[in-house]
PDB file of C-alpha atoms and ligand atoms in Angstrom:
ATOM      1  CA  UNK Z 266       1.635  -1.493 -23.118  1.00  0.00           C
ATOM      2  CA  UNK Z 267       3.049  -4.992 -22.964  1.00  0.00           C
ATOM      3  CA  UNK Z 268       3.770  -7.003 -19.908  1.00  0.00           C
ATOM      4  CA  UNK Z 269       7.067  -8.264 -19.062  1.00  0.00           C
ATOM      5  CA  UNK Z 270       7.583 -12.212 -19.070  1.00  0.00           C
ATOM      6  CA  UNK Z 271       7.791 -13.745 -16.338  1.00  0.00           C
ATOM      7  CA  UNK Z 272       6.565 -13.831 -12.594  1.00  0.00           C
ATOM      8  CA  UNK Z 273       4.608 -10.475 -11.921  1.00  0.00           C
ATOM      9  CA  UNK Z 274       5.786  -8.285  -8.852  1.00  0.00           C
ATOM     10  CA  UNK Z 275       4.095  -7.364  -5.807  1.00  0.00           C
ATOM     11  CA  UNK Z 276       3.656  -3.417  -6.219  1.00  0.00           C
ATOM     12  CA  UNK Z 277       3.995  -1.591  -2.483  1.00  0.00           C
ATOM     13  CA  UNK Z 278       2.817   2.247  -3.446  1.00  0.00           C
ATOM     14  CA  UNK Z 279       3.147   4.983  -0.693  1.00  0.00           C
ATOM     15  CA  UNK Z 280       1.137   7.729  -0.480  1.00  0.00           C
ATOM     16  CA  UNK Z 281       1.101  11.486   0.765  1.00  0.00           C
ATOM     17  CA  UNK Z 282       3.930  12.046   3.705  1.00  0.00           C
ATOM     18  CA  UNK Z 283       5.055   8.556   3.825  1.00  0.00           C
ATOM     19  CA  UNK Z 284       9.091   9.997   2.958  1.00  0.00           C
ATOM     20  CA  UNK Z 285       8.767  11.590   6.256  1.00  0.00           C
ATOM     21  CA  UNK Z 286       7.741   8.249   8.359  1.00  0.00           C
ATOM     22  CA  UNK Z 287      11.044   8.136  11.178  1.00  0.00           C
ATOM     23  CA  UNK Z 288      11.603  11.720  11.595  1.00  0.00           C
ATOM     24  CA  UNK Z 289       8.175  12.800  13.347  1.00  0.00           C
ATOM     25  CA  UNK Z 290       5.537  11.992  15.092  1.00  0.00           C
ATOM     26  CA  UNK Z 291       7.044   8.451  16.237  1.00  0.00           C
ATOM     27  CA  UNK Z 292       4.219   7.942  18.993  1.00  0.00           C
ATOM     28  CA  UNK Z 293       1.845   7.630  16.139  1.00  0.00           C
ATOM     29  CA  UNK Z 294       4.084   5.729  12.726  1.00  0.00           C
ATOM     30  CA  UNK Z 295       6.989   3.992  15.400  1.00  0.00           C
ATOM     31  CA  UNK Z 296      10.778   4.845  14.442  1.00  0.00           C
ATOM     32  CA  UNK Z 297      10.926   3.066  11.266  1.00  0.00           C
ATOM     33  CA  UNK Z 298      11.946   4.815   7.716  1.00  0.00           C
ATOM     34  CA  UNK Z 299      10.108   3.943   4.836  1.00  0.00           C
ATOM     35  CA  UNK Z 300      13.410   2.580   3.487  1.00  0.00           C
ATOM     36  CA  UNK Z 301      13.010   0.076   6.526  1.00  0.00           C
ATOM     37  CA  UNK Z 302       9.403  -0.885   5.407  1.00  0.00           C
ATOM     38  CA  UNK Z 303      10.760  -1.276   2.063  1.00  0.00           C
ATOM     39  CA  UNK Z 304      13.430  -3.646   2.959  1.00  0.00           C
ATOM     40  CA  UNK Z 305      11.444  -5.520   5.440  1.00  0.00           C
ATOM     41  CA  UNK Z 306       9.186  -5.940   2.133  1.00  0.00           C
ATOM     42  CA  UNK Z 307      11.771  -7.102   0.020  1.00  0.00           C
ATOM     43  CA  UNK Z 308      12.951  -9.720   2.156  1.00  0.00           C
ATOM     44  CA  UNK Z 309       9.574 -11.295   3.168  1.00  0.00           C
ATOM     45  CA  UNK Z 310       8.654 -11.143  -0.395  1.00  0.00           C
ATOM     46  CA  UNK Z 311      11.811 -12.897  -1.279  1.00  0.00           C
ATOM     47  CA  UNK Z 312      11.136 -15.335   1.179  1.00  0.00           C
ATOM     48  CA  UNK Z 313       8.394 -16.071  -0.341  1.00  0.00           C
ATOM     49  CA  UNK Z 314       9.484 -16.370  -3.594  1.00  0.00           C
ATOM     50  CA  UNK Z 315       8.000 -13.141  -5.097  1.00  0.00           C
ATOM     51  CA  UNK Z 316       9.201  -9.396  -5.951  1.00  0.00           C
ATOM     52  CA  UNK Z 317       8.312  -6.199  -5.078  1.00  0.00           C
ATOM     53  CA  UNK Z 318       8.089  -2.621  -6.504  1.00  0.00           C
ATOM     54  CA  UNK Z 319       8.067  -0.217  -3.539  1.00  0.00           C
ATOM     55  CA  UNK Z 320       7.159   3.423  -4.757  1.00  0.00           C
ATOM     56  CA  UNK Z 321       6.082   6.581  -2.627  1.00  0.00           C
ATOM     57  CA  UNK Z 322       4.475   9.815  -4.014  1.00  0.00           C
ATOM     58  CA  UNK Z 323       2.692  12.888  -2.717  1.00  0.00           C
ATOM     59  CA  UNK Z 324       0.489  13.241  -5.477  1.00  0.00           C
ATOM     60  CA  UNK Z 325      -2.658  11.484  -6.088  1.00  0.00           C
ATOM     61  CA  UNK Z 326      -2.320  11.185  -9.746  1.00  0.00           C
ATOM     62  CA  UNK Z 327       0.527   9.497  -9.757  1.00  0.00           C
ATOM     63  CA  UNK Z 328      -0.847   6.689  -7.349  1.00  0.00           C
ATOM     64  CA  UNK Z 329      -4.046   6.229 -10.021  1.00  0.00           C
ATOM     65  CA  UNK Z 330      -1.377   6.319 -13.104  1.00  0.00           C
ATOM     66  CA  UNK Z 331       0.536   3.472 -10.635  1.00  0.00           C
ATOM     67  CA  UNK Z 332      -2.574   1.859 -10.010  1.00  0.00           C
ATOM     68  CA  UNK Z 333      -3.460   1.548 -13.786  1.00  0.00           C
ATOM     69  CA  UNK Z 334       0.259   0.123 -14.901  1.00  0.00           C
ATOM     70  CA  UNK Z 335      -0.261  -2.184 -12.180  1.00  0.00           C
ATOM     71  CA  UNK Z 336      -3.286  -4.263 -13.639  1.00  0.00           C
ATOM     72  CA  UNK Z 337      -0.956  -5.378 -16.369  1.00  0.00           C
ATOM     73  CA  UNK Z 338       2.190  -5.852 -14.481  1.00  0.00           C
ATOM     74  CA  UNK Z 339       1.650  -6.805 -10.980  1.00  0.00           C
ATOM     75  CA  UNK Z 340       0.047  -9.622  -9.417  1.00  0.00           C
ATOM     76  CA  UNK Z 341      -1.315  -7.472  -6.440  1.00  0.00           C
ATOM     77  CA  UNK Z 342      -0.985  -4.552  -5.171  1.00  0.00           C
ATOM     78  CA  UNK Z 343      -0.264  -3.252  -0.909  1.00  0.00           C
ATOM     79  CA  UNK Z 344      -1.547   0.248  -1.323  1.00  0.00           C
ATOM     80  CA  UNK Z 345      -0.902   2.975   2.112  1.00  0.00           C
ATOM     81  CA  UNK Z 346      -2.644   5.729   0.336  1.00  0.00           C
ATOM     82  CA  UNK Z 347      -1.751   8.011   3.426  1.00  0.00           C
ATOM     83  CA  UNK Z 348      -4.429  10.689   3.962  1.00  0.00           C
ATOM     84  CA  UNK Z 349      -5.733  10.158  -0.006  1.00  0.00           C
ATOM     85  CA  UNK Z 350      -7.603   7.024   1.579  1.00  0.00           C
ATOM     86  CA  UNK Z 351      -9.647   9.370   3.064  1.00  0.00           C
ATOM     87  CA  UNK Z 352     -10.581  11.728   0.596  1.00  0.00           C
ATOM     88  CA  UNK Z 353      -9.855   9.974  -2.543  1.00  0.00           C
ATOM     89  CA  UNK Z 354     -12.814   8.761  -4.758  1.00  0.00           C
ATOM     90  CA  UNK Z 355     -10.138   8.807  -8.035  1.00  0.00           C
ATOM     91  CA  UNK Z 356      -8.820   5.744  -5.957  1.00  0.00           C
ATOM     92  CA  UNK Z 357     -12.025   4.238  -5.535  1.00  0.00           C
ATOM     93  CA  UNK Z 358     -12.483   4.290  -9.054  1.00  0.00           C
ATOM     94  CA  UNK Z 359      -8.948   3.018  -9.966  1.00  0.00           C
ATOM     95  CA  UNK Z 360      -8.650   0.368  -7.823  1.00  0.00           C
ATOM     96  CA  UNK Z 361     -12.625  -0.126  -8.846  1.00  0.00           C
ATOM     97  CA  UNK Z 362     -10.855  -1.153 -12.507  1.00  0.00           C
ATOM     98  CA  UNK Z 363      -8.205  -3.778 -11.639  1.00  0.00           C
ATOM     99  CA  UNK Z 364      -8.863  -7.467 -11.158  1.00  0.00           C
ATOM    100  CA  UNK Z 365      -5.913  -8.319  -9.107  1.00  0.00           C
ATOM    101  CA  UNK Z 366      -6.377  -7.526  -4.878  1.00  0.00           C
ATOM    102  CA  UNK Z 367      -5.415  -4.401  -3.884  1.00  0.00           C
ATOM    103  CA  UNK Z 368      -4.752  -4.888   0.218  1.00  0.00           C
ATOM    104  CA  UNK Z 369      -5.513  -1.522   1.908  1.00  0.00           C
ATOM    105  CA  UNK Z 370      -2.812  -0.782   4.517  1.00  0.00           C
ATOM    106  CA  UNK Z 371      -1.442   1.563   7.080  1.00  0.00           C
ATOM    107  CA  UNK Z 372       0.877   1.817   9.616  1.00  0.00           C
ATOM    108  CA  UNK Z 373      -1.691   3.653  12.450  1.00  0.00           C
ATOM    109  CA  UNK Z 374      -5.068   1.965  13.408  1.00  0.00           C
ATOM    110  CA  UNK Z 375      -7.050   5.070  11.712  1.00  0.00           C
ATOM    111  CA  UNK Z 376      -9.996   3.471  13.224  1.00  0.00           C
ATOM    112  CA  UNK Z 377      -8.812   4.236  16.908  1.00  0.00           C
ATOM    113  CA  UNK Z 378      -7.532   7.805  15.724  1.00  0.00           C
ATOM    114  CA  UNK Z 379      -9.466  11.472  14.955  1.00  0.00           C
ATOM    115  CA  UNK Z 380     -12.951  10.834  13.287  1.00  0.00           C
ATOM    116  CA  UNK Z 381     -11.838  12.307   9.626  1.00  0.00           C
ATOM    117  CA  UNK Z 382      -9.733   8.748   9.520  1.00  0.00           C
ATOM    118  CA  UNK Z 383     -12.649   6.710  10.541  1.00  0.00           C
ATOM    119  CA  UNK Z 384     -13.662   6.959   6.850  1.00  0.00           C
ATOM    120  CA  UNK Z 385     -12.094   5.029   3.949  1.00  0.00           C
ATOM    121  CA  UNK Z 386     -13.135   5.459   0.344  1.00  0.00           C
ATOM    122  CA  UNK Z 387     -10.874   2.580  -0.752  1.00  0.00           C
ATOM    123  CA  UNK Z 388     -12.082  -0.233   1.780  1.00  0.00           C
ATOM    124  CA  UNK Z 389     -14.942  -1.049  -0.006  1.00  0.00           C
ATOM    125  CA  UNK Z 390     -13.010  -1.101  -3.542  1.00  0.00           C
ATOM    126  CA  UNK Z 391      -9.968  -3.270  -1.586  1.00  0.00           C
ATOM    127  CA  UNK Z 392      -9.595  -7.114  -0.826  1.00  0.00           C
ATOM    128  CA  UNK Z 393      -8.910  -6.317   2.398  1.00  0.00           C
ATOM    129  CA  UNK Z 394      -7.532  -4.004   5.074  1.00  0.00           C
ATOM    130  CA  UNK Z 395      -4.194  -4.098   7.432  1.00  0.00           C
ATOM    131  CA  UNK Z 396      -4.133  -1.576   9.921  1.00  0.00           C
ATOM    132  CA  UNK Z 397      -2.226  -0.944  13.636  1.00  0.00           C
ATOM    133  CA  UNK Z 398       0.657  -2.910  13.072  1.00  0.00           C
ATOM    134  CA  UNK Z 399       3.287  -0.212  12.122  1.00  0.00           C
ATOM    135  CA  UNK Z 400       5.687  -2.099   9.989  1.00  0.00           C
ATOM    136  CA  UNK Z 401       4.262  -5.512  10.593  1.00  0.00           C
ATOM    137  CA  UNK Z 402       1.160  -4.685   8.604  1.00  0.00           C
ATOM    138  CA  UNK Z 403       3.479  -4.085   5.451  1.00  0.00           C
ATOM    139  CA  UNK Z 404       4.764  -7.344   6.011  1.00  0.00           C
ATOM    140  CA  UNK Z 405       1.436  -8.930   6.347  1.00  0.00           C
ATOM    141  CA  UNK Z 406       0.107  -7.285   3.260  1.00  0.00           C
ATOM    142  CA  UNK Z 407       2.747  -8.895   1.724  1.00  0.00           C
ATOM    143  CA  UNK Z 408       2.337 -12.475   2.732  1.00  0.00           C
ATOM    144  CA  UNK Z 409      -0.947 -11.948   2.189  1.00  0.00           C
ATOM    145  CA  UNK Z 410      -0.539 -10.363  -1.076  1.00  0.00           C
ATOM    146  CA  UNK Z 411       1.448 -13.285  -2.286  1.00  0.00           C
ATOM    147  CA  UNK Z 412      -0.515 -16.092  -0.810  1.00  0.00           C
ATOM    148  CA  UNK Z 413      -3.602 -14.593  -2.771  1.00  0.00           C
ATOM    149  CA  UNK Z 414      -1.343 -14.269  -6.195  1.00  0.00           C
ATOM    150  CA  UNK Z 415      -0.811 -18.445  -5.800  1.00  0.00           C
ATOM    151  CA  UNK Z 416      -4.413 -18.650  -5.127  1.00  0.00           C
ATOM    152  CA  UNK Z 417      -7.238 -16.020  -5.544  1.00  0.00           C
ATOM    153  CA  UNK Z 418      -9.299 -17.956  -3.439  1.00  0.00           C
ATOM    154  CA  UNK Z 419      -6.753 -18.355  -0.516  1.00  0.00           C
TER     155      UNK Z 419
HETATM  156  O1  CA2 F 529      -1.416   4.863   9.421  1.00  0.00           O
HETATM  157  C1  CA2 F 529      -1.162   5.056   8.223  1.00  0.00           C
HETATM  158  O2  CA2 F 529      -0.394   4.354   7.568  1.00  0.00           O
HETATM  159  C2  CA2 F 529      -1.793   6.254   7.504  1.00  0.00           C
HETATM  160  O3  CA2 F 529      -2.130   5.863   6.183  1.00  0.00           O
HETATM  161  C3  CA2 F 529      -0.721   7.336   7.511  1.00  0.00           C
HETATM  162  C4  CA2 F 529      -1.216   8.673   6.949  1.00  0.00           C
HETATM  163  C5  CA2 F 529      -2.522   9.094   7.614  1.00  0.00           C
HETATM  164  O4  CA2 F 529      -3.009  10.266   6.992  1.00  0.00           O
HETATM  165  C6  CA2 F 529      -3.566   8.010   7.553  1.00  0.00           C
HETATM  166  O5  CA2 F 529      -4.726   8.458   8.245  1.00  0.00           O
HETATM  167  C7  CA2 F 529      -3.071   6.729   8.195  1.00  0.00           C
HETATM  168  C8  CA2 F 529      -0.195   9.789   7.180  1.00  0.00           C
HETATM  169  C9  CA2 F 529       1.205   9.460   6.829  1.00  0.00           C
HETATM  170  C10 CA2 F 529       2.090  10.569   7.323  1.00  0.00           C
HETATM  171  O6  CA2 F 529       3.254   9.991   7.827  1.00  0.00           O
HETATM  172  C11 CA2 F 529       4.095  10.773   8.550  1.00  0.00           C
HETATM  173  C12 CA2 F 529       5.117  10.126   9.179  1.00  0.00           C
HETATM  174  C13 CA2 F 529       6.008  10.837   9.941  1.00  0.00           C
HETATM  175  C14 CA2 F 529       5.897  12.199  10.062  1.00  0.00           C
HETATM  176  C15 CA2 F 529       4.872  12.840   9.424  1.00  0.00           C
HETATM  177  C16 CA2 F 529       3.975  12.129   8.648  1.00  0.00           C
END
């Protein structure tokens, strides 16, 4: 499939449960909607001078077939895989294929949570990880995701 012209997008994909984030559970995720992360997205990528795509699915599929449209029409990826980073070796392998950074994020520190979440399969595949920072770390997967778009090395 052929790219569009112009300036790529940031993709933001969303995985398993994410559509719930503000209704439960607010201890853990804070009291933000993902239609909250999404704007706050939008208007830091604007900011910035980028774009963003900002998708959520429960199946894991979906977020490899995302993954794979995304090395020809995005310029990096912020990927919250949900509980699929923790099981997930299709992602691995997807994000595995794509030369563009794929910045692992989540809302929770799953580091300072049960042990199951203390292993990612996606970390080692993934430019880097932002974790802990409920909302924030969207936003800093952004900036981060666009400084490294103007400059791989950055
Ligand atoms: O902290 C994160 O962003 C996670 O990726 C969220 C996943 C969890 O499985 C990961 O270990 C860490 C779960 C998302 C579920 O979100 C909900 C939000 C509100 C109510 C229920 C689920």
């Amino acid at each position: 499939m052929t790219s569009q012209p112009g300036p790529k997008p940031i993709y933001v994909l969303n995985g398993p449960n994410l559509n719930l984030l503000g209704s439960r559970e607010p201890e853990v995720y804070g009291r933000d909607t993902l239609k909250d992360v999404e704007t706050a997205c939008v208007d830091r990528a604007k900011a910035l001078g980028k774009t963003i795509i900002f998708r959520q699915t429960n199946a894991e599929g979906q977020l490899v077939d995302w993954l794979h449209e995304a090395r020809d029409k995005a310029c990096a990826v912020v990927l919250n895989a949900g509980a699929y980073t923790h099981t997930s070796i299709a992602l691995h392998d997807a994000i595995k294929s794509l030369e563009i950074p794929v910045i692992e994020t989540h809302l929770s520190n799953p580091a300072s949570r049960e042990p199951f979440r203390h292993v990612s399969t996606i970390s080692a595949v993934a430019k880097g990880v932002i974790s802990g920072f409920g909302l924030t770390s969207y936003v800093l997967a952004v900036e981060a995701a666009a400084r490294l778009a103007a400059d791989p090395a950055s």
